[in-house]
């Protein structure tokens, strides 16, 4: 369907009007980008984008990502005009107000059609790479009739300056993701002013150097936009479409300047824009004929959707496809047999190795997993279970060599999880959660099931020294909302954690895993003890005077301490605190049973974790004892470091005794 | 000085031997890179690098950055062979052992000649960009006779895949840092195997697209290396020298494979390498003639150093240059007059605005500051005090438009601080400390004075919503060792914080500043109250039953709560907790005076901070009350959000009363 240009122009102006009016009403927001990209977006959404506003979750829809998320009024306008049930005009009137789905930045959990949460620059583009990876993978598995769609991105200069875009386009170019098209809002303006202030790059040349096709167009010339999009879709490479635009196009006195970027235009300029655009209609009113053209365009793919439904109905793998897209695990999925084998033959292994063993068990049961590592495959132990590489020659593979791109990996995993049909997991060293942190936060905010396999989780990694030794990381991740941080103590807990993480459909998980070997402390596993976040691994034998709370590699240390205490007639529980967040969610009765609220003179609570002690007061109470490391680590063999930092039974037990006797 | 190639070859082999032997002795480490880059490094250090091993702190030395820090034995070998006092051969024998300055990765605080701590990939290169910026700036200020040196980097494929390198080279290309030369160890191998597994990029084309000159050489052909380095130094642009090398060169059975990257070669292969290299000497023994050649090369720039000292001695700005390079503030520096003006005319301003006011006062007093922002100048309020832009046309400017490169900015600031002679500060939104976090950690680890101006520090930013609203950030930064996190409550505290941050020569500071206006709560400022980390802003009038501990924008809220409580006859102190780290360092008497250790029935401690409550138990004690936000924020005007999240006096006071009565 191609409307003639005379009818497209007012459709684009409808975006401009809604955007400037909504920002004006909110007295806050970003009119410049929606007004500048209105023409490009109108052509894309009315002539190229495959979507069905009546069925926004259609699995084979094109994915559209507004990477320049501050221009949120662009996507709210597009969704409303195209006929999505939300946002309504009322929602748009309440742009940026409490309770409106039209939030300051687009939030995937508030609106269908918002495929991912954007605003932190560069990450939308990087998530789109993950979506395009998931698309090609599922296409390879289920075939063209079920999966055959494109991923479109609108990105600004900010997205293309952020480091993450380098990692993302490197991955996309290498994997030859030809169905990914990035429309660059090339308006030569950033918040501080002209792009000349801060960059001199030939962006197209850079993209070409990374395996992309590039094409340029006048972003205010409908024919030229079509030509560029035709070229983009025809070329087998991922494409960057440089759309030369005027930021704030239509605001006669401010367009082309950073003044339109992030502030309301002001009443006078909005009035002047109405005149300049020939848009005589009151605020928030869209004339019926223009709305009708938009709605008709919105129905463009309805027939394709029906045909797709027919294909699905008759497809031999219909049930499996639907299961995967729903994010459900296969009926009866369990790691029971693997855990039983550990109970039968206990293993003294690093938990990273235990994770590999769990993967060897679960990957054959879960065809939807896609693993990977940021160039630490042998260290993160992430490739197991007979999965082969996902490459440009074979997208059906299930292991991604992400290269040295931790942030790019994390963002791509977000995109994969949000696309649906796959469960991504990926590894690097735990200390490099810092490199991925903006994407981990978006995993949590977007409620996406991404599993981070973070190994080398403490000074226990030894010689690599302070740059590689997490100190604050585990604890600092625990305070991120909606993120589960798990630090298993042995092979059994590691398997339990994997099972919990896989079953969490709306929460990401960080697995903190040891480099060093750990004894198997669990000899029973009737149920998933880790699922309660913490549990009593060992009960006091003598009268209980202490509760030792430990995580991961320090659980066996706590057991050693408890044994010494018991030898002196002092009863000590050992609690394995696998996941503080899950523990905090348990009923009061359960928590009080593990950690009874009595005075420390009666029962002393002690925490042991090879990381910061900050925050452990929450579980030890103020008068408890906290053993950990509140400085940077050092380079030495692991055992020497545990001695240096006082994390040995010989160093800890006397302090407990002293406190008990004090 | 050019030795003939027959004498260079054994000098390079000395690096190979030390590297493989040290890794073998430690049974851990990375022999591949030092062996692969030994030839390039030998040419660089003996013929190009301007340095004086007898005076490693010579201000005008070239800076050498081993961005691929895992190859640490390369720099340890170079330092030892060239004649630096450390590391000794004994230090090298103890590579990666507790107490040896030859740590797993190079640490700037352990060895002179190690200009920065590297290991987290890409950041060495990005810090080198900052060093090169500082060099050009100081050159513009003090002239060629005092400042005229190069910055050299050895980087691996990992460094060039990391997103940070994109930001760094964009900045370097834009600023035309022609005295920066990056030697890329182009060995086509990463940990996971061939670079073909994860990348298809034409790296040189990408660098050229970003304003760099590129040249290629055979990294094992001394003549070709010289040709390339001559081209690099002749070209006015920053240069990437692609050195085609064989990883692990010299190990006959393993070279060219990832097996040499991160593991000892093993006894047999080390023996085979000795034969292949014609290196018959025992482990850790360097023949006298080879060592003599190295030491002679190390004296190459001694004469230049003496001439430079003469220049300095007769330079009109000798004292000022020495002051700046020593990192000392000008005698008598103080913000007293500015603070007095605030006491005279109290200001209700956002603390970001208060920071601008402080900058307007301090920048004229401190010519060594170099400010900037990652494209949020008007929001971060970072340009003040009459400083002009630092550009390729005028390096004497003191304000950097970093572009949308938060991580690149932070890393560049580390490099500037480590170079010396300047005090860098830079801004972005506090939530984007996540983007900078790996560099913030290196600021702390490297003990570098970098001041992070992080604005929009809570839900108080309002409409931009959860992607932009810090929740866990302030608290999670507080647990990073050696980092000061300050959250001032008003204009006076903001000025005090700036003064503290500037005086901290070995600690970086994060200033968390509000977007919204805050009343001035301080009416007295006889001394810098913030310097103690926390202080009693208001003492109870009625009998003290509560201590309200608050930070930043919540201090005025705490005052409101206290007023309501006093109205009911309940005495309440208000403590402004500006910086928990500084408070924790105060003497017990001071801390106990502010927060007396009595039962909560007697005095209830309450924390109020618009962020996570996790960790506040440390100051409220277990039975205290903690007000904050333990979920993601939302998009709405700030006042609505404070209501929604229960951070109002009307919501808080009843809970305090209930607890006191409970």
mmCIF file of C-alpha atoms in Angstrom, chain B residues 194-370:
data_model
loop_
_atom_site.group_PDB
_atom_site.id
_atom_site.type_symbol
_atom_site.label_atom_id
_atom_site.label_comp_id
_atom_site.label_asym_id
_atom_site.label_seq_id
_atom_site.Cartn_x
_atom_site.Cartn_y
_atom_site.Cartn_z
ATOM 1 C CA UNK B 194 40.558 -17.451 16.090
ATOM 2 C CA UNK B 195 39.181 -13.929 15.893
ATOM 3 C CA UNK B 196 37.108 -15.309 13.005
ATOM 4 C CA UNK B 197 34.841 -16.845 15.636
ATOM 5 C CA UNK B 198 33.523 -13.479 16.726
ATOM 6 C CA UNK B 199 34.523 -10.633 14.435
ATOM 7 C CA UNK B 200 34.681 -9.750 10.754
ATOM 8 C CA UNK B 201 35.663 -6.147 11.115
ATOM 9 C CA UNK B 202 38.166 -4.177 9.080
ATOM 10 C CA UNK B 203 39.649 -2.508 12.122
ATOM 11 C CA UNK B 204 41.974 -0.194 10.237
ATOM 12 C CA UNK B 205 39.109 1.095 8.083
ATOM 13 C CA UNK B 206 37.149 1.785 11.237
ATOM 14 C CA UNK B 207 40.001 3.762 12.746
ATOM 15 C CA UNK B 208 40.447 5.720 9.534
ATOM 16 C CA UNK B 209 36.708 6.527 9.570
ATOM 17 C CA UNK B 210 37.271 8.054 12.977
ATOM 18 C CA UNK B 211 40.101 10.368 11.975
ATOM 19 C CA UNK B 212 43.065 8.148 12.665
ATOM 20 C CA UNK B 213 46.038 7.326 10.523
ATOM 21 C CA UNK B 214 46.749 3.619 10.207
ATOM 22 C CA UNK B 215 49.829 1.742 9.194
ATOM 23 C CA UNK B 216 50.648 -1.943 9.191
ATOM 24 C CA UNK B 217 53.854 -3.830 9.862
ATOM 25 C CA UNK B 218 55.321 -7.257 10.356
ATOM 26 C CA UNK B 219 55.642 -7.373 14.125
ATOM 27 C CA UNK B 220 58.636 -9.679 13.904
ATOM 28 C CA UNK B 221 60.681 -7.645 11.401
ATOM 29 C CA UNK B 222 62.682 -4.938 13.151
ATOM 30 C CA UNK B 223 63.116 -2.824 10.015
ATOM 31 C CA UNK B 224 59.435 -2.961 9.235
ATOM 32 C CA UNK B 225 58.534 -2.043 12.804
ATOM 33 C CA UNK B 226 60.817 1.000 12.560
ATOM 34 C CA UNK B 227 59.237 2.036 9.290
ATOM 35 C CA UNK B 228 55.791 1.850 10.818
ATOM 36 C CA UNK B 229 56.774 3.737 13.965
ATOM 37 C CA UNK B 230 58.449 6.398 11.855
ATOM 38 C CA UNK B 231 55.242 6.798 9.880
ATOM 39 C CA UNK B 232 53.210 6.879 13.082
ATOM 40 C CA UNK B 233 55.287 9.611 14.643
ATOM 41 C CA UNK B 234 55.420 11.634 11.431
ATOM 42 C CA UNK B 235 51.682 11.742 10.832
ATOM 43 C CA UNK B 236 49.790 14.527 12.584
ATOM 44 C CA UNK B 237 46.855 12.280 13.410
ATOM 45 C CA UNK B 238 46.595 9.693 16.174
ATOM 46 C CA UNK B 239 47.899 6.475 14.698
ATOM 47 C CA UNK B 240 46.984 2.837 14.875
ATOM 48 C CA UNK B 241 49.945 0.620 14.069
ATOM 49 C CA UNK B 242 48.682 -2.832 13.184
ATOM 50 C CA UNK B 243 51.496 -5.189 14.140
ATOM 51 C CA UNK B 244 50.968 -8.586 12.609
ATOM 52 C CA UNK B 245 52.366 -10.968 15.190
ATOM 53 C CA UNK B 246 52.350 -14.596 16.149
ATOM 54 C CA UNK B 247 50.993 -15.090 19.657
ATOM 55 C CA UNK B 248 53.440 -16.986 21.829
ATOM 56 C CA UNK B 249 56.169 -16.479 19.208
ATOM 57 C CA UNK B 250 59.060 -18.744 20.023
ATOM 58 C CA UNK B 251 57.105 -21.612 21.526
ATOM 59 C CA UNK B 252 57.472 -23.988 18.605
ATOM 60 C CA UNK B 253 54.456 -26.212 19.156
ATOM 61 C CA UNK B 254 51.985 -23.771 20.648
ATOM 62 C CA UNK B 255 52.718 -20.429 18.999
ATOM 63 C CA UNK B 256 49.918 -19.012 16.923
ATOM 64 C CA UNK B 257 47.251 -20.667 19.047
ATOM 65 C CA UNK B 258 45.079 -19.615 21.954
ATOM 66 C CA UNK B 259 46.859 -22.270 24.035
ATOM 67 C CA UNK B 260 49.601 -19.713 24.671
ATOM 68 C CA UNK B 261 47.214 -16.958 25.723
ATOM 69 C CA UNK B 262 46.441 -17.526 29.351
ATOM 70 C CA UNK B 263 48.230 -20.625 30.596
ATOM 71 C CA UNK B 264 51.796 -21.637 31.327
ATOM 72 C CA UNK B 265 53.439 -23.250 28.317
ATOM 73 C CA UNK B 266 54.459 -26.259 30.379
ATOM 74 C CA UNK B 267 57.931 -27.539 31.086
ATOM 75 C CA UNK B 268 58.377 -29.349 27.796
ATOM 76 C CA UNK B 269 57.280 -26.443 25.660
ATOM 77 C CA UNK B 270 59.412 -23.999 27.618
ATOM 78 C CA UNK B 271 62.361 -26.264 26.940
ATOM 79 C CA UNK B 272 61.468 -26.482 23.281
ATOM 80 C CA UNK B 273 61.149 -22.698 23.135
ATOM 81 C CA UNK B 274 64.631 -22.303 24.608
ATOM 82 C CA UNK B 275 65.956 -24.413 21.770
ATOM 83 C CA UNK B 276 63.896 -22.640 19.135
ATOM 84 C CA UNK B 277 64.965 -19.224 20.363
ATOM 85 C CA UNK B 278 68.574 -20.221 20.843
ATOM 86 C CA UNK B 279 68.231 -19.142 24.444
ATOM 87 C CA UNK B 280 70.412 -21.541 26.386
ATOM 88 C CA UNK B 281 70.420 -19.622 29.648
ATOM 89 C CA UNK B 282 68.792 -20.862 32.863
ATOM 90 C CA UNK B 283 65.489 -19.446 34.017
ATOM 91 C CA UNK B 284 65.670 -15.838 35.186
ATOM 92 C CA UNK B 285 69.230 -15.374 34.037
ATOM 93 C CA UNK B 286 69.991 -12.638 31.546
ATOM 94 C CA UNK B 287 73.480 -12.739 30.057
ATOM 95 C CA UNK B 288 75.537 -9.695 30.915
ATOM 96 C CA UNK B 289 76.016 -8.524 27.328
ATOM 97 C CA UNK B 290 72.294 -8.579 26.618
ATOM 98 C CA UNK B 291 71.504 -6.841 29.871
ATOM 99 C CA UNK B 292 74.184 -4.257 29.087
ATOM 100 C CA UNK B 293 72.570 -3.506 25.748
ATOM 101 C CA UNK B 294 69.231 -3.045 27.479
ATOM 102 C CA UNK B 295 70.663 -0.820 30.178
ATOM 103 C CA UNK B 296 72.465 1.291 27.607
ATOM 104 C CA UNK B 297 69.210 1.736 25.736
ATOM 105 C CA UNK B 298 67.618 2.715 29.027
ATOM 106 C CA UNK B 299 70.049 5.616 29.319
ATOM 107 C CA UNK B 300 69.129 6.897 25.874
ATOM 108 C CA UNK B 301 67.000 9.809 27.100
ATOM 109 C CA UNK B 302 69.072 10.744 30.139
ATOM 110 C CA UNK B 303 70.635 13.638 28.251
ATOM 111 C CA UNK B 304 67.222 14.876 27.133
ATOM 112 C CA UNK B 305 66.093 14.662 30.717
ATOM 113 C CA UNK B 306 69.021 16.797 31.862
ATOM 114 C CA UNK B 307 68.282 19.363 29.181
ATOM 115 C CA UNK B 308 64.652 19.397 30.255
ATOM 116 C CA UNK B 309 65.703 19.984 33.855
ATOM 117 C CA UNK B 310 67.705 22.965 32.683
ATOM 118 C CA UNK B 311 64.677 24.292 30.850
ATOM 119 C CA UNK B 312 62.563 23.896 33.933
ATOM 120 C CA UNK B 313 65.132 25.549 36.174
ATOM 121 C CA UNK B 314 65.089 28.678 34.094
ATOM 122 C CA UNK B 315 61.384 28.667 33.287
ATOM 123 C CA UNK B 316 59.329 31.577 34.524
ATOM 124 C CA UNK B 317 56.529 29.250 35.544
ATOM 125 C CA UNK B 318 58.671 26.657 37.246
ATOM 126 C CA UNK B 319 56.898 26.887 40.595
ATOM 127 C CA UNK B 320 53.449 26.755 39.077
ATOM 128 C CA UNK B 321 54.379 23.797 36.877
ATOM 129 C CA UNK B 322 55.822 21.912 39.815
ATOM 130 C CA UNK B 323 52.808 22.690 41.966
ATOM 131 C CA UNK B 324 50.432 21.370 39.372
ATOM 132 C CA UNK B 325 52.447 18.263 38.654
ATOM 133 C CA UNK B 326 52.657 17.561 42.385
ATOM 134 C CA UNK B 327 48.893 17.797 42.548
ATOM 135 C CA UNK B 328 48.983 20.446 45.255
ATOM 136 C CA UNK B 329 46.276 23.074 45.381
ATOM 137 C CA UNK B 330 47.389 26.715 45.375
ATOM 138 C CA UNK B 331 48.426 27.975 48.786
ATOM 139 C CA UNK B 332 45.428 29.440 50.534
ATOM 140 C CA UNK B 333 42.868 27.924 48.213
ATOM 141 C CA UNK B 334 39.475 28.096 49.859
ATOM 142 C CA UNK B 335 35.812 28.415 48.991
ATOM 143 C CA UNK B 336 35.283 30.432 52.140
ATOM 144 C CA UNK B 337 34.173 33.583 50.332
ATOM 145 C CA UNK B 338 31.656 31.646 48.268
ATOM 146 C CA UNK B 339 30.251 29.890 51.325
ATOM 147 C CA UNK B 340 30.025 33.187 53.184
ATOM 148 C CA UNK B 341 28.034 34.609 50.305
ATOM 149 C CA UNK B 342 25.604 31.704 50.645
ATOM 150 C CA UNK B 343 25.235 32.334 54.345
ATOM 151 C CA UNK B 344 24.586 35.980 53.631
ATOM 152 C CA UNK B 345 21.996 35.273 50.985
ATOM 153 C CA UNK B 346 20.615 31.745 51.288
ATOM 154 C CA UNK B 347 19.782 30.080 48.004
ATOM 155 C CA UNK B 348 16.990 27.686 47.180
ATOM 156 C CA UNK B 349 18.550 25.931 44.236
ATOM 157 C CA UNK B 350 19.105 22.437 42.953
ATOM 158 C CA UNK B 351 22.416 21.046 44.155
ATOM 159 C CA UNK B 352 23.421 20.681 40.504
ATOM 160 C CA UNK B 353 22.976 24.444 40.300
ATOM 161 C CA UNK B 354 24.810 24.828 43.596
ATOM 162 C CA UNK B 355 27.625 22.829 42.036
ATOM 163 C CA UNK B 356 27.702 25.274 39.136
ATOM 164 C CA UNK B 357 27.935 28.105 41.639
ATOM 165 C CA UNK B 358 30.804 26.364 43.385
ATOM 166 C CA UNK B 359 32.517 25.838 40.030
ATOM 167 C CA UNK B 360 32.063 29.490 39.190
ATOM 168 C CA UNK B 361 33.943 30.239 42.385
ATOM 169 C CA UNK B 362 36.631 27.576 42.187
ATOM 170 C CA UNK B 363 37.506 27.390 38.519
ATOM 171 C CA UNK B 364 39.082 30.864 38.484
ATOM 172 C CA UNK B 365 41.121 29.881 41.545
ATOM 173 C CA UNK B 366 42.287 26.527 40.185
ATOM 174 C CA UNK B 367 43.736 26.728 36.677
ATOM 175 C CA UNK B 368 44.340 22.976 36.799
ATOM 176 C CA UNK B 369 40.703 21.930 36.582
ATOM 177 C CA UNK B 370 39.421 20.479 33.320
#
